[in-house]
Amino acid sequence: MTEKDLILETIDFVKTSLQHAEGGHDWFHIHRVFKNAQLIARDEQANDLVVQLGALLHDIADSKFHNGNESVGPRMAREFLESKKADPAVIEHVVKIIENVSFKGGNTNQQFHSIELDIVQDADRLDALGAIGIARTFNYGGFKGRALYDPEIEPKLDMTKEEYKASTAPTINHFYEKLLLLKDRMITETGRRIAADRHRFMENYLKQFYAEWNGEA
């Protein structure tokens, strides 16, 4: 099987697997991350096949929708790639990307590093920023039945991974607990540049949100 054929079959696999997924973690999220990753990779020396497969499979089974089980996604990706007789080294690298790409309260204990992971991670984080990032955040908050905002519940900026995953805080808090932190955690030059623009957009959105909330606009 050629690399092009493998990518096309992976796209079909992901589309089928995520056809009933929550709107912020569906095929269209994957497609945006896939495009972001390709854009970032143009300016980096990286294995394009690993980048593309990592981007396509990074959320094949997000633990949020599998009772917190972080092993489902890597296992599904491995089984799929093995069924397509992909290079074992490529499979291992892609699985490592899936295991390490998520934010998870800051992902400060990440044990694996590669430029391919950096690219996919930046690409994924870009989709959590800007206009689409805002839309995804409120879509997921609605999906989980969370309040939009509660002035009496302050954001927690020092959560452990377990606290982050278990949080039921209002949606606005997520801006401070994750989204506004991402700009300074981007790794690639392209990712940092795009993130800066999207970060400013979110800051302006929050100013407008609070003005409207307080009856000032």
CSV table of C-alpha atoms in Angstrom, one decimal:
chain,number,residue,atom,x,y,z
A,1,MET,CA,0.0,0.0,0.0
A,2,THR,CA,1.3,3.5,-0.9
A,3,GLU,CA,1.5,6.2,1.7
A,4,LYS,CA,-1.2,8.1,-0.2
A,5,ASP,CA,-3.5,5.1,-0.1
A,6,LEU,CA,-2.8,4.7,3.6
A,7,ILE,CA,-3.8,8.3,4.3
A,8,LEU,CA,-7.0,7.9,2.3
A,9,GLU,CA,-8.0,4.7,4.1
A,10,THR,CA,-7.2,6.4,7.4
A,11,ILE,CA,-9.5,9.3,6.5
A,12,ASP,CA,-12.3,6.8,5.7
A,13,PHE,CA,-11.7,5.0,9.0
A,14,VAL,CA,-11.8,8.2,11.1
A,15,LYS,CA,-14.9,9.5,9.3
A,16,THR,CA,-16.7,6.3,10.0
A,17,SER,CA,-15.5,6.0,13.6
A,18,LEU,CA,-16.5,9.6,14.5
A,19,GLN,CA,-19.7,10.0,12.6
A,20,HIS,CA,-21.7,10.4,15.8
A,21,ALA,CA,-19.1,12.3,17.8
A,22,GLU,CA,-19.7,15.4,19.8
A,23,GLY,CA,-19.5,18.5,17.6
A,24,GLY,CA,-16.2,19.7,18.9
A,25,HIS,CA,-14.4,16.4,18.6
A,26,ASP,CA,-15.9,15.1,15.3
A,27,TRP,CA,-14.4,14.5,11.8
A,28,PHE,CA,-14.4,18.3,11.1
A,29,HIS,CA,-12.2,18.9,14.1
A,30,ILE,CA,-9.8,16.1,12.9
A,31,HIS,CA,-9.8,17.7,9.4
A,32,ARG,CA,-8.9,21.1,10.7
A,33,VAL,CA,-6.1,19.6,12.8
A,34,PHE,CA,-4.9,17.7,9.7
A,35,LYS,CA,-4.8,20.9,7.7
A,36,ASN,CA,-3.1,22.8,10.5
A,37,ALA,CA,-0.5,20.1,10.9
A,38,GLN,CA,0.3,20.1,7.1
A,39,LEU,CA,0.6,23.9,7.3
A,40,ILE,CA,3.0,23.8,10.2
A,41,ALA,CA,5.0,20.9,8.8
A,42,ARG,CA,6.0,23.0,5.7
A,43,ASP,CA,8.5,24.9,7.9
A,44,GLU,CA,9.8,21.9,9.8
A,45,GLN,CA,12.0,18.9,9.1
A,46,ALA,CA,9.6,16.1,9.9
A,47,ASN,CA,8.3,12.8,8.7
A,48,ASP,CA,5.2,13.8,6.8
A,49,LEU,CA,3.5,10.4,7.0
A,50,VAL,CA,3.8,10.3,10.8
A,51,VAL,CA,2.5,13.9,11.0
A,52,GLN,CA,-0.5,13.2,8.9
A,53,LEU,CA,-1.4,9.9,10.5
A,54,GLY,CA,-0.8,11.4,14.0
A,55,ALA,CA,-3.2,14.3,13.2
A,56,LEU,CA,-5.8,12.0,11.7
A,57,LEU,CA,-5.8,9.5,14.6
A,58,HIS,CA,-5.0,11.8,17.5
A,59,ASP,CA,-8.7,11.9,18.7
A,60,ILE,CA,-9.9,8.6,17.3
A,61,ALA,CA,-11.2,7.8,20.8
A,62,ASP,CA,-10.9,10.8,23.1
A,63,SER,CA,-10.8,9.6,26.7
A,64,LYS,CA,-13.5,12.2,27.7
A,65,PHE,CA,-16.0,10.1,25.8
A,66,HIS,CA,-14.7,6.7,27.1
A,67,ASN,CA,-15.0,7.1,30.8
A,68,GLY,CA,-11.6,8.6,31.1
A,69,ASN,CA,-9.9,5.5,29.6
A,70,GLU,CA,-6.8,6.8,27.8
A,71,SER,CA,-5.8,3.4,26.3
A,72,VAL,CA,-8.7,3.2,23.9
A,73,GLY,CA,-7.5,5.7,21.3
A,74,PRO,CA,-3.9,4.3,21.1
A,75,ARG,CA,-5.2,0.8,20.9
A,76,MET,CA,-7.7,1.6,18.1
A,77,ALA,CA,-5.0,3.4,16.1
A,78,ARG,CA,-2.5,0.6,16.5
A,79,GLU,CA,-5.0,-2.1,15.5
A,80,PHE,CA,-6.1,-0.1,12.4
A,81,LEU,CA,-2.5,0.6,11.3
A,82,GLU,CA,-1.4,-3.0,11.9
A,83,SER,CA,-4.4,-4.1,9.8
A,84,LYS,CA,-3.0,-1.9,6.9
A,85,LYS,CA,0.5,-3.4,7.4
A,86,ALA,CA,2.0,0.0,8.1
A,87,ASP,CA,5.7,0.2,9.0
A,88,PRO,CA,6.0,-0.8,12.7
A,89,ALA,CA,8.2,2.2,13.4
A,90,VAL,CA,5.6,4.5,12.0
A,91,ILE,CA,2.9,2.8,14.1
A,92,GLU,CA,4.9,3.2,17.3
A,93,HIS,CA,5.6,6.8,16.6
A,94,VAL,CA,1.9,7.5,15.9
A,95,VAL,CA,0.8,5.8,19.0
A,96,LYS,CA,3.2,7.8,21.1
A,97,ILE,CA,1.8,11.0,19.5
A,98,ILE,CA,-1.7,9.9,20.5
A,99,GLU,CA,-0.6,9.1,24.0
A,100,ASN,CA,1.1,12.5,24.5
A,101,VAL,CA,-0.9,15.1,22.5
A,102,SER,CA,-3.6,16.0,24.9
A,103,PHE,CA,-3.5,19.0,27.2
A,104,LYS,CA,-4.7,17.2,30.4
A,105,GLY,CA,-4.3,20.1,32.7
A,106,GLY,CA,-1.0,21.2,31.2
A,107,ASN,CA,0.6,18.0,30.2
A,108,THR,CA,3.6,18.9,32.2
A,109,ASN,CA,4.8,15.3,32.6
A,110,GLN,CA,5.1,14.5,29.0
A,111,GLN,CA,7.7,11.7,28.6
A,112,PHE,CA,7.9,11.5,24.8
A,113,HIS,CA,9.3,14.2,22.5
A,114,SER,CA,9.6,14.5,18.7
A,115,ILE,CA,9.1,17.2,16.1
A,116,GLU,CA,6.2,15.3,14.7
A,117,LEU,CA,4.5,15.3,18.1
A,118,ASP,CA,5.2,19.1,18.4
A,119,ILE,CA,3.6,19.7,15.0
A,120,VAL,CA,0.4,17.7,15.8
A,121,GLN,CA,0.2,19.1,19.3
A,122,ASP,CA,0.4,22.7,18.0
A,123,ALA,CA,-2.1,21.9,15.3
A,124,ASP,CA,-4.5,20.4,17.8
A,125,ARG,CA,-4.1,23.4,20.2
A,126,LEU,CA,-4.7,25.9,17.4
A,127,ASP,CA,-8.2,24.4,17.0
A,128,ALA,CA,-8.9,25.2,20.6
A,129,LEU,CA,-8.1,28.9,20.0
A,130,GLY,CA,-9.9,31.7,18.2
A,131,ALA,CA,-13.5,31.7,16.8
A,132,ILE,CA,-13.6,27.9,16.4
A,133,GLY,CA,-12.0,27.4,19.8
A,134,ILE,CA,-14.7,29.5,21.4
A,135,ALA,CA,-17.5,27.6,19.5
A,136,ARG,CA,-16.0,24.2,20.5
A,137,THR,CA,-15.8,25.3,24.1
A,138,PHE,CA,-19.4,26.3,24.4
A,139,ASN,CA,-20.6,23.3,22.4
A,140,TYR,CA,-18.8,20.9,24.8
A,141,GLY,CA,-20.1,22.9,27.8
A,142,GLY,CA,-23.6,22.5,26.5
A,143,PHE,CA,-23.0,18.8,25.8
A,144,LYS,CA,-22.0,18.4,29.4
A,145,GLY,CA,-24.8,20.6,30.8
A,146,ARG,CA,-22.5,23.1,32.3
A,147,ALA,CA,-23.3,26.7,33.2
A,148,LEU,CA,-22.1,29.4,30.9
A,149,TYR,CA,-20.6,31.5,33.7
A,150,ASP,CA,-20.9,31.8,37.5
A,151,PRO,CA,-19.0,34.8,39.0
A,152,GLU,CA,-18.8,33.0,42.3
A,153,ILE,CA,-16.9,30.1,40.9
A,154,GLU,CA,-13.3,31.2,40.2
A,155,PRO,CA,-11.0,29.4,37.7
A,156,LYS,CA,-8.5,27.0,39.1
A,157,LEU,CA,-5.1,27.5,37.5
A,158,ASP,CA,-3.1,24.8,39.4
A,159,MET,CA,-5.2,21.7,38.8
A,160,THR,CA,-3.7,18.3,38.7
A,161,LYS,CA,-4.4,16.1,35.7
A,162,GLU,CA,-7.1,14.3,37.7
A,163,GLU,CA,-8.8,17.5,38.8
A,164,TYR,CA,-8.7,18.8,35.3
A,165,LYS,CA,-10.4,15.7,33.9
A,166,ALA,CA,-13.1,15.7,36.6
A,167,SER,CA,-13.8,19.4,36.5
A,168,THR,CA,-17.5,20.5,36.1
A,169,ALA,CA,-16.8,24.3,36.2
A,170,PRO,CA,-18.7,26.8,34.1
A,171,THR,CA,-17.6,27.1,30.5
A,172,ILE,CA,-16.0,30.6,30.9
A,173,ASN,CA,-13.6,29.1,33.4
A,174,HIS,CA,-12.2,26.9,30.7
A,175,PHE,CA,-10.8,29.9,29.0
A,176,TYR,CA,-8.5,30.6,31.9
A,177,GLU,CA,-7.8,27.0,32.8
A,178,LYS,CA,-6.7,26.0,29.3
A,179,LEU,CA,-7.4,28.2,26.3
A,180,LEU,CA,-5.6,31.4,27.3
A,181,LEU,CA,-2.6,29.3,28.4
A,182,LEU,CA,-2.0,27.7,25.0
A,183,LYS,CA,-0.4,30.7,23.3
A,184,ASP,CA,2.7,30.4,25.5
A,185,ARG,CA,2.9,26.6,25.2
A,186,MET,CA,3.1,26.5,21.4
A,187,ILE,CA,6.4,25.0,20.2
A,188,THR,CA,6.7,25.7,16.4
A,189,GLU,CA,7.2,29.1,15.0
A,190,THR,CA,4.1,28.8,12.7
A,191,GLY,CA,2.0,27.6,15.6
A,192,ARG,CA,3.1,30.6,17.8
A,193,ARG,CA,2.3,33.1,15.1
A,194,ILE,CA,-1.2,31.8,14.4
A,195,ALA,CA,-1.9,31.3,18.1
A,196,ALA,CA,-1.0,34.9,18.9
A,197,ASP,CA,-3.7,36.2,16.6
A,198,ARG,CA,-6.3,33.8,17.9
A,199,HIS,CA,-5.4,34.6,21.5
A,200,ARG,CA,-6.1,38.3,20.9
A,201,PHE,CA,-9.5,37.4,19.4
A,202,MET,CA,-10.4,35.4,22.5
A,203,GLU,CA,-9.3,38.3,24.8
A,204,ASN,CA,-11.5,40.6,22.9
A,205,TYR,CA,-14.4,38.1,23.0
A,206,LEU,CA,-14.1,37.9,26.8
A,207,LYS,CA,-14.2,41.7,27.2
A,208,GLN,CA,-17.4,41.8,25.2
A,209,PHE,CA,-18.8,38.9,27.1
A,210,TYR,CA,-18.3,40.6,30.5
A,211,ALA,CA,-19.6,43.9,29.2
A,212,GLU,CA,-22.8,42.2,28.1
A,213,TRP,CA,-23.0,40.1,31.3
A,214,ASN,CA,-22.8,43.3,33.4
A,215,GLY,CA,-25.2,45.3,31.3
A,216,GLU,CA,-22.5,47.6,30.0
A,217,ALA,CA,-23.0,46.9,26.2
